[in-house]
């Protein structure tokens, strides 16, 4: 898979019409040829499936899910910027996800640990047919029951759908059925395997009339609001325009972890973590009086195994 972004005219415009009762799908891959290849196989295996649109990266995919409300997303794992696993975490529970990946054992192990469906590139028609059969049953079951949800969270809801348990020690420690934890672990692994040269070394911020170069290693935490992100480092504070998601793409995943939708913390400056009610927690920093809230979606970083 290439790391380039496709040109704008590579992207298929979303289709806005929808046949009554049709199952709508979105295909996400940064390679136009692979999108076309997958669409061709799906047309043969599932003629009734409506390919509502295609996206070339994770950010486009998240936007199109909101716009098109597909039933199924075929989502490439390795894409520039926001990878497929990070995109999946933002898509909510109203969509069935099938991850598309080149064969890498750590990725397959993560998918199996969470009973998340996947297909491997280059596409194996038999394996893709199995995924299509499962998807058709799940979509039919959801519509029969008339319930919302049933995306990632119901990947194991039908008999015979659960793959063999993964053997990866790190993933085996994750709580059974904790799909957000599985996805978070895999997203971190993908960033960890990204080229080291892609990591942020400095944060450029305006401090008064000066442009300050802040060493990333000296940053305690980042906290964002709707427009700006606060950078707190050992020498002070500053505001930048980078979002939390953009920062995560460039930070060292073994050192900087997201503990809330608006907060990233540098583990080197964490003094202690105190658990609270409803699977929440508070992070206490070395030499600082403020505390940082840990949301339920991110508290798995601090669970004791």
Coordinates of C-alpha atoms in Angstrom, one line a residue:
X1 CA 0.0 0.0 0.0
X2 CA 1.3 3.4 -1.0
X3 CA 1.6 6.2 1.6
X4 CA 0.5 8.8 -1.0
X5 CA -2.8 10.5 -0.9
X6 CA -5.0 10.0 -3.9
X7 CA -5.7 13.1 -6.1
X8 CA -9.1 14.7 -5.5
X9 CA -10.5 13.3 -8.7
X10 CA -9.7 9.8 -7.5
X11 CA -12.5 10.0 -5.0
X12 CA -15.9 8.8 -6.0
X13 CA -18.6 11.4 -5.2
X14 CA -21.1 10.1 -2.7
X15 CA -24.4 8.8 -4.0
X16 CA -27.4 10.4 -2.4
X17 CA -30.2 8.1 -3.6
X18 CA -31.1 5.0 -1.7
X19 CA -33.4 2.1 -2.9
X20 CA -36.0 1.0 -0.4
X21 CA -34.6 -1.7 1.9
X22 CA -31.1 -1.4 0.3
X23 CA -28.0 -2.1 2.3
X24 CA -25.6 0.8 1.9
X25 CA -21.8 0.4 2.1
X26 CA -18.8 2.7 2.1
X27 CA -15.3 1.6 0.8
X28 CA -12.3 3.3 2.4
X29 CA -8.8 2.9 1.0
X30 CA -6.1 5.4 -0.1
X31 CA -5.5 3.4 -3.3
X32 CA -8.1 3.9 -6.0
X33 CA -7.3 0.6 -7.7
X34 CA -7.9 -1.4 -4.5
X35 CA -11.2 0.4 -4.0
X36 CA -12.2 -0.6 -7.5
X37 CA -11.0 -4.2 -7.0
X38 CA -13.0 -4.6 -3.8
X39 CA -16.1 -3.0 -5.3
X40 CA -15.9 -5.5 -8.2
X41 CA -15.7 -8.5 -5.8
X42 CA -18.6 -7.2 -3.7
X43 CA -20.8 -6.7 -6.8
X44 CA -20.4 -10.4 -7.6
X45 CA -20.8 -11.7 -4.0
X46 CA -23.6 -9.3 -2.9
X47 CA -25.4 -7.8 -6.0
X48 CA -28.0 -6.0 -3.8
X49 CA -25.3 -4.1 -1.9
X50 CA -25.3 -0.4 -2.7
X51 CA -21.8 1.2 -2.8
X52 CA -22.9 4.6 -1.6
X53 CA -19.5 6.2 -1.7
X54 CA -15.7 5.8 -1.4
X55 CA -13.2 7.6 0.7
X56 CA -9.4 7.8 0.5
X57 CA -8.5 8.4 4.1
X58 CA -9.8 8.1 7.7
X59 CA -10.9 11.7 8.0
X60 CA -13.0 11.5 4.8
X61 CA -14.5 8.2 5.9
X62 CA -15.7 9.7 9.3
X63 CA -17.3 12.6 7.5
X64 CA -19.0 10.3 4.9
X65 CA -20.4 8.0 7.6
X66 CA -22.2 11.0 9.1
X67 CA -23.4 12.1 5.7
X68 CA -24.4 8.8 4.1
X69 CA -25.2 6.7 7.2
X70 CA -24.0 3.4 5.6
X71 CA -24.9 0.0 7.1
X72 CA -21.4 -1.4 6.4
X73 CA -17.9 0.2 6.1
X74 CA -15.0 -1.7 4.4
X75 CA -12.1 0.1 6.1
X76 CA -8.4 -0.1 5.2
X77 CA -6.2 -0.2 8.3
X78 CA -3.0 1.5 7.0
X79 CA -3.7 5.0 5.7
X80 CA -1.8 8.3 6.0
X81 CA -2.8 10.6 8.8
X82 CA -5.8 9.0 10.7
X83 CA -5.5 5.3 10.2
X84 CA -8.5 3.0 9.8
X85 CA -8.6 1.8 13.4
X86 CA -8.7 5.4 14.7
X87 CA -11.4 6.2 12.2
X88 CA -13.5 3.2 13.3
X89 CA -13.5 4.5 16.9
X90 CA -15.2 7.7 15.7
X91 CA -17.9 6.0 13.6
X92 CA -20.2 5.1 16.4
X93 CA -22.1 1.8 16.9
X94 CA -24.6 2.1 14.0
X95 CA -22.3 0.7 11.4
X96 CA -20.8 -2.7 10.8
X97 CA -17.0 -2.5 10.3
X98 CA -14.9 -4.9 8.1
X99 CA -11.2 -4.0 8.4
X100 CA -9.1 -4.5 5.3
X101 CA -5.5 -5.2 6.0
X102 CA -2.3 -6.6 4.5
X103 CA -1.4 -9.8 6.4
X104 CA 0.3 -8.7 9.7
X105 CA -0.1 -11.1 12.6
X106 CA -0.5 -8.4 15.2
X107 CA -3.4 -6.8 13.4
X108 CA -5.2 -10.1 12.8
X109 CA -4.7 -11.0 16.4
X110 CA -6.3 -7.8 17.5
X111 CA -9.3 -8.3 15.2
X112 CA -9.8 -11.8 16.5
X113 CA -9.5 -10.7 20.1
X114 CA -12.4 -8.3 19.6
X115 CA -14.3 -10.6 17.2
X116 CA -14.0 -7.8 14.7
X117 CA -14.4 -8.9 11.0
X118 CA -11.5 -8.4 8.6
X119 CA -10.3 -9.4 5.1
X120 CA -6.7 -9.6 4.0
X121 CA -5.1 -7.9 0.9
X122 CA -4.7 -9.1 -1.7
X123 CA -8.3 -10.1 -1.5
X124 CA -9.2 -13.8 -1.1
X125 CA -12.6 -14.3 -2.7
X126 CA -13.5 -17.2 -0.3
X127 CA -12.6 -15.2 2.8
X128 CA -14.5 -12.2 1.5
X129 CA -17.5 -14.4 0.8
X130 CA -17.4 -15.5 4.4
X131 CA -17.4 -11.9 5.6
X132 CA -20.2 -11.0 3.3
X133 CA -22.3 -13.9 4.6
X134 CA -21.8 -12.8 8.2
X135 CA -22.6 -9.2 7.3
X136 CA -25.8 -10.1 5.6
X137 CA -27.0 -12.1 8.6
X138 CA -26.1 -9.3 11.0
X139 CA -27.8 -6.6 9.0
X140 CA -30.9 -8.8 8.6
X141 CA -30.9 -9.5 12.3
X142 CA -30.6 -5.8 13.2
X143 CA -33.5 -4.9 10.9
X144 CA -35.6 -7.7 12.1
X145 CA -35.1 -6.6 15.7
X146 CA -35.6 -2.9 14.7
X147 CA -32.9 -1.7 17.1
X148 CA -30.3 1.0 16.8
X149 CA -26.6 0.2 17.4
X150 CA -25.2 -3.2 16.6
X151 CA -22.0 -2.0 14.9
X152 CA -18.7 -2.8 16.5
X153 CA -20.4 -3.5 19.8
X154 CA -22.5 -6.4 18.4
X155 CA -19.8 -8.1 16.3
X156 CA -20.2 -11.2 18.4
X157 CA -24.0 -11.2 18.6
X158 CA -24.8 -14.0 16.2
X159 CA -23.9 -17.7 16.8
X160 CA -20.9 -18.9 14.9
X161 CA -19.5 -15.5 14.3
X162 CA -16.8 -15.4 17.0
X163 CA -13.3 -16.2 15.6
X164 CA -10.7 -18.2 17.5
X165 CA -9.2 -16.3 20.4
X166 CA -6.0 -14.4 19.7
X167 CA -2.7 -15.6 21.1
X168 CA -1.1 -12.1 21.5
X169 CA -0.1 -11.7 25.1
X170 CA -0.7 -8.0 25.2
X171 CA -4.1 -8.2 23.6
X172 CA -5.0 -11.2 25.7
X173 CA -4.8 -9.0 28.8
X174 CA -7.7 -6.8 27.5
X175 CA -11.1 -7.4 29.1
X176 CA -13.3 -9.7 27.0
X177 CA -15.6 -7.7 24.8
X178 CA -13.9 -4.4 25.5
X179 CA -13.8 -3.4 21.8
X180 CA -12.7 0.2 22.4
X181 CA -9.7 -1.1 24.4
X182 CA -8.9 -3.5 21.5
X183 CA -9.1 -0.7 19.0
X184 CA -7.2 1.7 21.1
X185 CA -4.4 -0.9 21.6
X186 CA -4.2 -1.5 17.9
X187 CA -4.3 2.2 17.0
X188 CA -1.3 2.6 19.3
X189 CA 0.5 -0.3 17.7
X190 CA 0.0 1.2 14.3
X191 CA 1.4 4.5 15.3
X192 CA 4.2 2.8 17.1
X193 CA 5.2 1.1 13.9
X194 CA 5.1 4.4 11.9
X195 CA 8.5 5.7 10.7
X196 CA 10.3 7.4 13.5
X197 CA 11.0 10.4 11.3
X198 CA 7.3 11.2 11.3
X199 CA 7.3 12.0 15.1
X200 CA 6.9 15.5 16.3
X201 CA 10.1 16.9 17.9
X202 CA 9.0 20.4 18.6
X203 CA 5.7 22.3 19.1
X204 CA 5.6 25.8 17.6
X205 CA 3.4 28.1 19.6
X206 CA 2.8 31.9 19.9
X207 CA 3.7 33.3 23.3
X208 CA 3.1 37.0 23.4
X209 CA 4.9 38.5 20.5
X210 CA 7.3 35.5 20.2
X211 CA 7.2 32.2 18.4
X212 CA 8.2 29.6 21.0
X213 CA 9.7 26.2 20.0
X214 CA 8.6 23.8 22.7
X215 CA 10.5 20.5 23.0
X216 CA 7.9 17.7 22.8
X217 CA 9.7 15.8 25.6
X218 CA 9.0 18.7 28.0
X219 CA 5.2 18.8 27.4
X220 CA 3.2 17.6 30.4
X221 CA -0.2 17.5 28.6
X222 CA -2.4 18.8 25.8
X223 CA -6.0 19.9 26.4
X224 CA -8.3 21.2 23.7
X225 CA -11.5 23.1 23.4
X226 CA -13.4 23.8 20.2
X227 CA -10.8 26.1 18.6
X228 CA -7.5 25.8 20.4
X229 CA -5.3 23.3 22.2
X230 CA -3.6 24.3 25.4
X231 CA 0.0 23.0 25.6
X232 CA 1.4 22.8 29.2
X233 CA 5.1 22.2 29.4
X234 CA 7.7 22.5 32.1
X235 CA 8.4 26.2 31.2
X236 CA 4.8 27.5 30.9
X237 CA 1.7 27.3 28.8
X238 CA 0.7 28.3 25.3
X239 CA -2.2 27.9 22.8
X240 CA -1.8 26.2 19.4
X241 CA -4.3 25.4 16.6
X242 CA -3.5 21.7 16.2
X243 CA -6.3 19.4 17.2
X244 CA -5.9 16.4 19.6
X245 CA -6.3 14.0 16.6
X246 CA -3.6 15.8 14.6
X247 CA -1.3 15.7 17.6
X248 CA -1.8 12.0 18.2
X249 CA -0.7 11.3 14.6
X250 CA 2.7 12.7 15.4
X251 CA 3.4 11.9 19.0
X252 CA 5.2 8.9 20.4
X253 CA 2.4 6.5 21.4
X254 CA 4.4 4.8 24.2
X255 CA 4.8 8.1 25.9
X256 CA 1.8 10.2 25.0
X257 CA -1.6 8.7 25.5
X258 CA -5.1 10.0 25.1
X259 CA -7.0 9.9 28.4
X260 CA -10.1 11.9 27.3
X261 CA -11.5 13.1 24.0
X262 CA -9.9 16.5 24.7
X263 CA -6.7 15.5 26.6
X264 CA -3.4 13.8 25.9
X265 CA -0.9 13.3 28.8
X266 CA 2.8 12.6 28.8
X267 CA 3.3 9.4 31.0
X268 CA 6.7 10.6 32.1
X269 CA 5.0 13.3 34.2
X270 CA 2.3 11.2 35.7
X271 CA 2.7 10.8 39.5
X272 CA -0.3 8.6 40.2
X273 CA -3.7 7.6 38.9
X274 CA -6.7 7.4 41.3
X275 CA -9.7 5.5 40.1
X276 CA -13.2 6.9 40.5
X277 CA -16.8 5.8 40.1
X278 CA -18.3 4.5 36.8
X279 CA -14.9 3.4 35.4
X280 CA -13.4 6.9 35.5
X281 CA -10.1 8.1 37.0
X282 CA -8.0 11.1 37.8
X283 CA -4.4 11.6 36.7
X284 CA -2.1 13.5 39.2
X285 CA 1.0 15.1 37.8
X286 CA 4.5 15.4 39.3
X287 CA 4.9 18.8 40.9
X288 CA 1.5 20.1 39.8
X289 CA -1.7 20.8 41.6
X290 CA -4.2 20.3 38.8
X291 CA -5.6 16.9 38.0
X292 CA -6.7 15.4 34.6
X293 CA -9.9 13.5 34.1
X294 CA -9.8 10.0 32.5
X295 CA -12.9 9.1 30.6
X296 CA -14.5 5.6 30.6
X297 CA -13.4 5.1 27.0
X298 CA -9.7 5.6 27.9
X299 CA -9.5 4.2 31.5
X300 CA -8.2 0.9 30.1
X301 CA -4.7 2.4 30.0
X302 CA -4.6 2.3 33.8
X303 CA -6.3 -1.0 34.6
X304 CA -4.3 -3.5 36.6
X305 CA -3.9 -6.8 34.8

